[in-house]
Amino acid sequence: MSRTKKITVLLGSTALALSLTACGGGDEYCDLIEEYEANASSMEDMADQDAAVDMAEETRAIADAAPDDIAEDWNTVADAMDKLANFDPEDADMEDPDSMGPLENLDELEQAGTNVEEHVQDNCDVSLN
């Protein structure tokens, strides 16, 4: 699987997992995840630039509201979503990692995604399968 495809699948699956579940908590953090779920139907196609931008904005809002113990991981995911929303694969130079946008630091992103899933499960009573 190409690195571009891998990052798109990773971000898309994280977004889909969030979109398929509702948050059980009542705080702003869980409320934003619940709102994200309600808006997810318009964000299912990451190839749609507007949907990608919307998803990035909602992910950033969740990152901004995230508790301190998970904020860094949410910001890692939100940064990647921002890059993905503005990423044009035709502008990427396969020999220049700096031009790869959301593919930078893939291992860090994968770990952040895992941490986010666990945190949402534990704190919002949501299973991100």
Coordinates of N, CA and C in Angstrom, one line a residue:
M1 N 0.9 -1.2 0.0 CA 0.0 0.0 0.0 C 0.9 1.2 0.0
S2 N 0.6 2.2 -0.9 CA 1.4 3.4 -0.9 C 1.3 4.2 0.4
R3 N 2.3 5.0 0.7 CA 2.2 5.8 1.9 C 1.1 6.8 1.9
T4 N 0.8 7.4 0.7 CA -0.4 8.3 0.6 C -1.7 7.5 0.9
K5 N -1.8 6.4 0.4 CA -3.0 5.6 0.6 C -3.1 5.2 2.1
K6 N -2.0 4.8 2.7 CA -1.9 4.4 4.1 C -2.4 5.5 5.0
I7 N -1.9 6.7 4.8 CA -2.3 7.8 5.6 C -3.8 8.2 5.4
T8 N -4.2 8.1 4.2 CA -5.6 8.4 3.9 C -6.5 7.4 4.6
V9 N -6.1 6.1 4.5 CA -6.9 5.1 5.2 C -6.9 5.3 6.7
L10 N -5.7 5.6 7.3 CA -5.6 5.8 8.7 C -6.5 6.9 9.2
L11 N -6.3 8.1 8.5 CA -7.1 9.2 8.9 C -8.6 9.0 8.7
G12 N -8.9 8.4 7.5 CA -10.3 8.1 7.2 C -10.9 7.1 8.2
S13 N -10.2 6.1 8.6 CA -10.7 5.1 9.5 C -10.9 5.7 10.9
T14 N -10.0 6.6 11.3 CA -10.2 7.3 12.6 C -11.4 8.2 12.5
A15 N -11.5 8.9 11.4 CA -12.7 9.8 11.3 C -14.0 9.0 11.2
L16 N -13.9 7.9 10.5 CA -15.1 7.0 10.4 C -15.5 6.4 11.7
A17 N -14.5 6.0 12.5 CA -14.8 5.4 13.8 C -15.4 6.5 14.7
L18 N -14.9 7.7 14.6 CA -15.5 8.7 15.4 C -16.9 9.0 14.9
S19 N -17.1 8.9 13.6 CA -18.4 9.3 13.0 C -19.5 8.2 13.3
L20 N -19.1 7.0 13.6 CA -20.0 5.9 13.8 C -20.5 5.7 15.2
T21 N -19.9 6.5 16.1 CA -20.2 6.4 17.5 C -20.6 7.7 18.1
A22 N -21.3 7.6 19.2 CA -21.7 8.8 19.9 C -21.0 8.8 21.2
C23 N -20.8 10.0 21.8 CA -20.2 10.1 23.0 C -21.2 10.1 24.2
G24 N -20.8 9.4 25.2 CA -21.7 9.2 26.4 C -21.6 10.3 27.4
G25 N -20.4 11.0 27.4 CA -20.2 12.1 28.4 C -20.9 13.3 28.1
G26 N -20.9 14.3 29.0 CA -21.6 15.5 28.9 C -20.7 16.7 28.7
D27 N -19.4 16.5 28.8 CA -18.5 17.7 28.7 C -18.3 18.1 27.2
E28 N -17.7 19.3 27.1 CA -17.5 19.9 25.7 C -16.8 18.9 24.8
Y29 N -15.8 18.2 25.3 CA -15.0 17.3 24.5 C -15.8 16.2 23.9
C30 N -16.6 15.5 24.8 CA -17.5 14.5 24.3 C -18.6 15.0 23.4
D31 N -19.1 16.2 23.8 CA -20.1 16.9 23.0 C -19.7 17.1 21.6
L32 N -18.4 17.6 21.4 CA -17.9 17.9 20.1 C -17.7 16.6 19.3
I33 N -17.3 15.5 19.9 CA -17.3 14.2 19.2 C -18.7 13.8 18.8
E34 N -19.7 14.0 19.6 CA -21.0 13.7 19.2 C -21.5 14.6 18.0
E35 N -21.1 15.9 18.1 CA -21.5 16.8 17.0 C -20.7 16.3 15.7
Y36 N -19.5 15.9 15.8 CA -18.7 15.4 14.7 C -19.5 14.2 14.1
E37 N -20.0 13.3 14.9 CA -20.7 12.2 14.4 C -22.0 12.6 13.6
A38 N -22.7 13.6 14.1 CA -23.9 14.1 13.4 C -23.5 14.7 12.1
N39 N -22.3 15.2 11.9 CA -22.0 15.8 10.7 C -21.2 14.9 9.8
A40 N -20.9 13.7 10.2 CA -20.0 12.8 9.5 C -20.5 12.4 8.1
S41 N -21.8 12.3 7.9 CA -22.3 11.9 6.6 C -21.8 12.8 5.5
S42 N -21.5 14.1 5.8 CA -21.1 15.0 4.8 C -19.5 15.0 4.6
M43 N -18.9 14.2 5.5 CA -17.4 14.1 5.5 C -16.9 12.8 5.1
E44 N -17.7 11.9 4.6 CA -17.2 10.5 4.3 C -16.2 10.4 3.2
D45 N -16.3 11.3 2.2 CA -15.4 11.2 1.1 C -14.2 12.2 1.2
M46 N -13.1 11.6 1.7 CA -11.9 12.5 1.9 C -11.4 13.0 0.5
A47 N -11.8 12.4 -0.6 CA -11.4 13.0 -1.9 C -12.1 14.3 -2.2
D48 N -13.2 14.5 -1.5 CA -13.9 15.8 -1.7 C -13.2 16.9 -0.8
Q49 N -12.7 17.9 -1.5 CA -11.9 18.9 -0.8 C -12.7 19.6 0.3
D50 N -13.9 19.9 0.0 CA -14.8 20.6 1.0 C -15.0 19.7 2.2
A51 N -15.3 18.4 2.0 CA -15.4 17.5 3.1 C -14.2 17.3 3.9
A52 N -13.0 17.3 3.2 CA -11.8 17.2 3.9 C -11.5 18.4 4.8
V53 N -11.8 19.6 4.3 CA -11.7 20.8 5.1 C -12.6 20.8 6.3
D54 N -13.8 20.4 6.1 CA -14.8 20.3 7.2 C -14.3 19.4 8.3
M55 N -13.8 18.2 7.8 CA -13.3 17.2 8.8 C -12.1 17.8 9.5
A56 N -11.3 18.4 8.8 CA -10.1 19.0 9.5 C -10.5 20.1 10.5
E57 N -11.5 20.9 10.2 CA -11.9 21.9 11.1 C -12.6 21.3 12.4
E58 N -13.4 20.3 12.2 CA -14.0 19.6 13.3 C -13.0 18.9 14.2
T59 N -12.0 18.3 13.5 CA -11.0 17.6 14.3 C -10.2 18.6 15.1
R60 N -9.9 19.8 14.5 CA -9.2 20.8 15.3 C -10.0 21.3 16.5
A61 N -11.3 21.4 16.3 CA -12.1 21.9 17.4 C -12.1 20.8 18.6
I62 N -12.1 19.6 18.2 CA -12.0 18.5 19.2 C -10.6 18.6 19.9
A63 N -9.6 18.8 19.1 CA -8.2 18.9 19.7 C -8.1 20.1 20.6
D64 N -8.8 21.2 20.3 CA -8.7 22.4 21.1 C -9.5 22.2 22.5
A65 N -10.5 21.3 22.4 CA -11.3 21.0 23.6 C -10.8 19.8 24.4
A66 N -9.9 19.1 23.9 CA -9.4 17.8 24.5 C -8.8 18.1 25.8
P67 N -9.0 17.2 26.8 CA -8.3 17.3 28.1 C -6.8 17.3 27.9
D68 N -6.1 17.8 28.9 CA -4.6 18.0 28.8 C -3.9 16.6 28.5
D69 N -4.4 15.6 29.1 CA -3.7 14.3 29.0 C -3.8 13.7 27.6
I70 N -4.6 14.2 26.7 CA -4.7 13.7 25.3 C -4.6 14.8 24.3
A71 N -4.5 16.0 24.7 CA -4.4 17.1 23.8 C -3.3 17.0 22.8
E72 N -2.1 16.6 23.2 CA -1.0 16.5 22.3 C -1.3 15.5 21.1
D73 N -1.9 14.3 21.5 CA -2.2 13.4 20.5 C -3.3 13.9 19.5
W74 N -4.3 14.5 20.1 CA -5.4 15.1 19.3 C -4.8 16.2 18.3
N75 N -3.8 17.0 18.8 CA -3.2 18.0 18.0 C -2.4 17.3 16.8
T76 N -1.8 16.2 17.1 CA -1.0 15.4 16.1 C -2.0 15.0 15.0
V77 N -3.2 14.5 15.4 CA -4.2 14.0 14.4 C -4.7 15.2 13.7
A78 N -5.0 16.3 14.4 CA -5.6 17.5 13.8 C -4.6 18.1 12.8
D79 N -3.3 18.2 13.1 CA -2.3 18.7 12.2 C -2.3 17.9 10.9
A80 N -2.3 16.6 11.1 CA -2.3 15.7 9.9 C -3.6 15.9 9.1
M81 N -4.7 16.1 9.7 CA -6.0 16.4 9.0 C -5.9 17.7 8.2
D82 N -5.3 18.7 8.9 CA -5.1 20.0 8.2 C -4.3 19.9 7.0
K83 N -3.2 19.1 7.1 CA -2.3 18.9 6.0 C -3.0 18.1 4.9
L84 N -3.8 17.1 5.3 CA -4.5 16.3 4.3 C -5.5 17.1 3.5
A85 N -6.2 18.0 4.3 CA -7.2 18.9 3.6 C -6.6 19.8 2.6
N86 N -5.3 20.1 2.8 CA -4.7 21.1 1.8 C -3.6 20.4 1.0
F87 N -3.6 19.1 1.0 CA -2.6 18.3 0.3 C -3.0 18.0 -1.2
D88 N -2.1 18.3 -2.1 CA -2.3 18.0 -3.5 C -1.2 17.0 -3.9
P89 N -1.5 15.7 -4.1 CA -0.5 14.7 -4.4 C 0.4 15.1 -5.6
E90 N -0.2 15.9 -6.5 CA 0.6 16.2 -7.7 C 1.7 17.2 -7.4
D91 N 1.6 17.8 -6.2 CA 2.7 18.7 -5.8 C 3.8 18.0 -5.0
A92 N 3.6 16.7 -4.7 CA 4.5 16.0 -3.9 C 5.7 15.5 -4.7
D93 N 6.9 15.6 -4.1 CA 8.1 15.0 -4.7 C 8.4 13.8 -3.8
M94 N 8.3 12.6 -4.4 CA 8.5 11.4 -3.7 C 9.9 11.3 -3.0
E95 N 10.8 12.0 -3.5 CA 12.2 12.0 -2.9 C 12.4 13.1 -1.9
D96 N 11.4 13.9 -1.6 CA 11.4 15.0 -0.6 C 10.4 14.8 0.4
P97 N 10.7 14.2 1.6 CA 9.7 13.9 2.6 C 9.0 15.2 3.0
D98 N 9.6 16.3 3.0 CA 8.9 17.6 3.4 C 7.8 17.9 2.5
S99 N 7.7 17.4 1.3 CA 6.7 17.7 0.3 C 5.5 16.8 0.5
M100 N 5.6 15.8 1.4 CA 4.6 14.7 1.5 C 3.4 15.1 2.4
G101 N 3.4 16.2 3.0 CA 2.3 16.7 3.8 C 1.9 15.7 4.9
P102 N 0.8 15.1 4.8 CA 0.2 14.2 5.8 C 1.0 12.9 6.0
L103 N 2.0 12.6 5.2 CA 2.7 11.4 5.3 C 3.9 11.5 6.2
E104 N 4.2 12.8 6.6 CA 5.3 13.0 7.5 C 5.0 12.4 8.9
N105 N 6.0 11.8 9.5 CA 5.8 11.3 10.9 C 4.7 10.3 11.0
L106 N 4.6 9.4 10.1 CA 3.5 8.4 10.0 C 3.4 7.6 11.3
D107 N 4.5 7.1 11.8 CA 4.5 6.3 13.0 C 4.0 7.1 14.2
E108 N 4.3 8.4 14.3 CA 3.8 9.3 15.4 C 2.3 9.4 15.2
L109 N 1.8 9.6 14.0 CA 0.4 9.7 13.7 C -0.3 8.5 14.1
E110 N 0.2 7.3 13.8 CA -0.5 6.1 14.1 C -0.6 5.9 15.6
Q111 N 0.5 6.2 16.3 CA 0.4 6.1 17.8 C -0.6 7.1 18.4
A112 N -0.6 8.3 17.9 CA -1.5 9.3 18.3 C -3.0 8.8 18.1
G113 N -3.2 8.2 16.9 CA -4.6 7.7 16.6 C -5.0 6.6 17.6
T114 N -4.1 5.7 17.9 CA -4.4 4.7 18.9 C -4.7 5.3 20.2
N115 N -3.9 6.3 20.7 CA -4.1 6.9 22.0 C -5.4 7.6 22.0
V116 N -5.8 8.3 20.9 CA -7.1 9.0 20.8 C -8.2 8.0 21.0
E117 N -8.1 6.9 20.2 CA -9.2 5.9 20.3 C -9.4 5.4 21.7
E118 N -8.3 5.1 22.4 CA -8.3 4.6 23.7 C -8.9 5.6 24.7
H119 N -8.5 6.9 24.5 CA -9.0 7.9 25.4 C -10.5 8.2 25.2
V120 N -10.9 8.2 24.0 CA -12.4 8.4 23.7 C -13.2 7.2 24.3
Q121 N -12.6 6.0 24.2 CA -13.3 4.8 24.8 C -13.4 5.0 26.3
D122 N -12.3 5.3 26.9 CA -12.2 5.4 28.4 C -13.0 6.6 29.0
N123 N -13.0 7.7 28.3 CA -13.6 8.9 28.8 C -14.9 9.4 28.3
C124 N -15.3 8.9 27.1 CA -16.6 9.2 26.5 C -17.4 7.9 26.4
D125 N -16.9 6.8 26.9 CA -17.6 5.5 26.8 C -18.0 5.2 25.3
V126 N -17.0 5.4 24.4 CA -17.2 5.2 23.0 C -16.2 4.1 22.5
S127 N -16.6 3.1 21.8 CA -15.7 2.1 21.3 C -15.5 2.5 19.8
L128 N -14.2 2.8 19.5 CA -13.9 3.2 18.1 C -13.3 1.9 17.4
N129 N -14.2 1.1 16.8 CA -13.8 -0.1 16.1 C -13.6 0.2 14.7

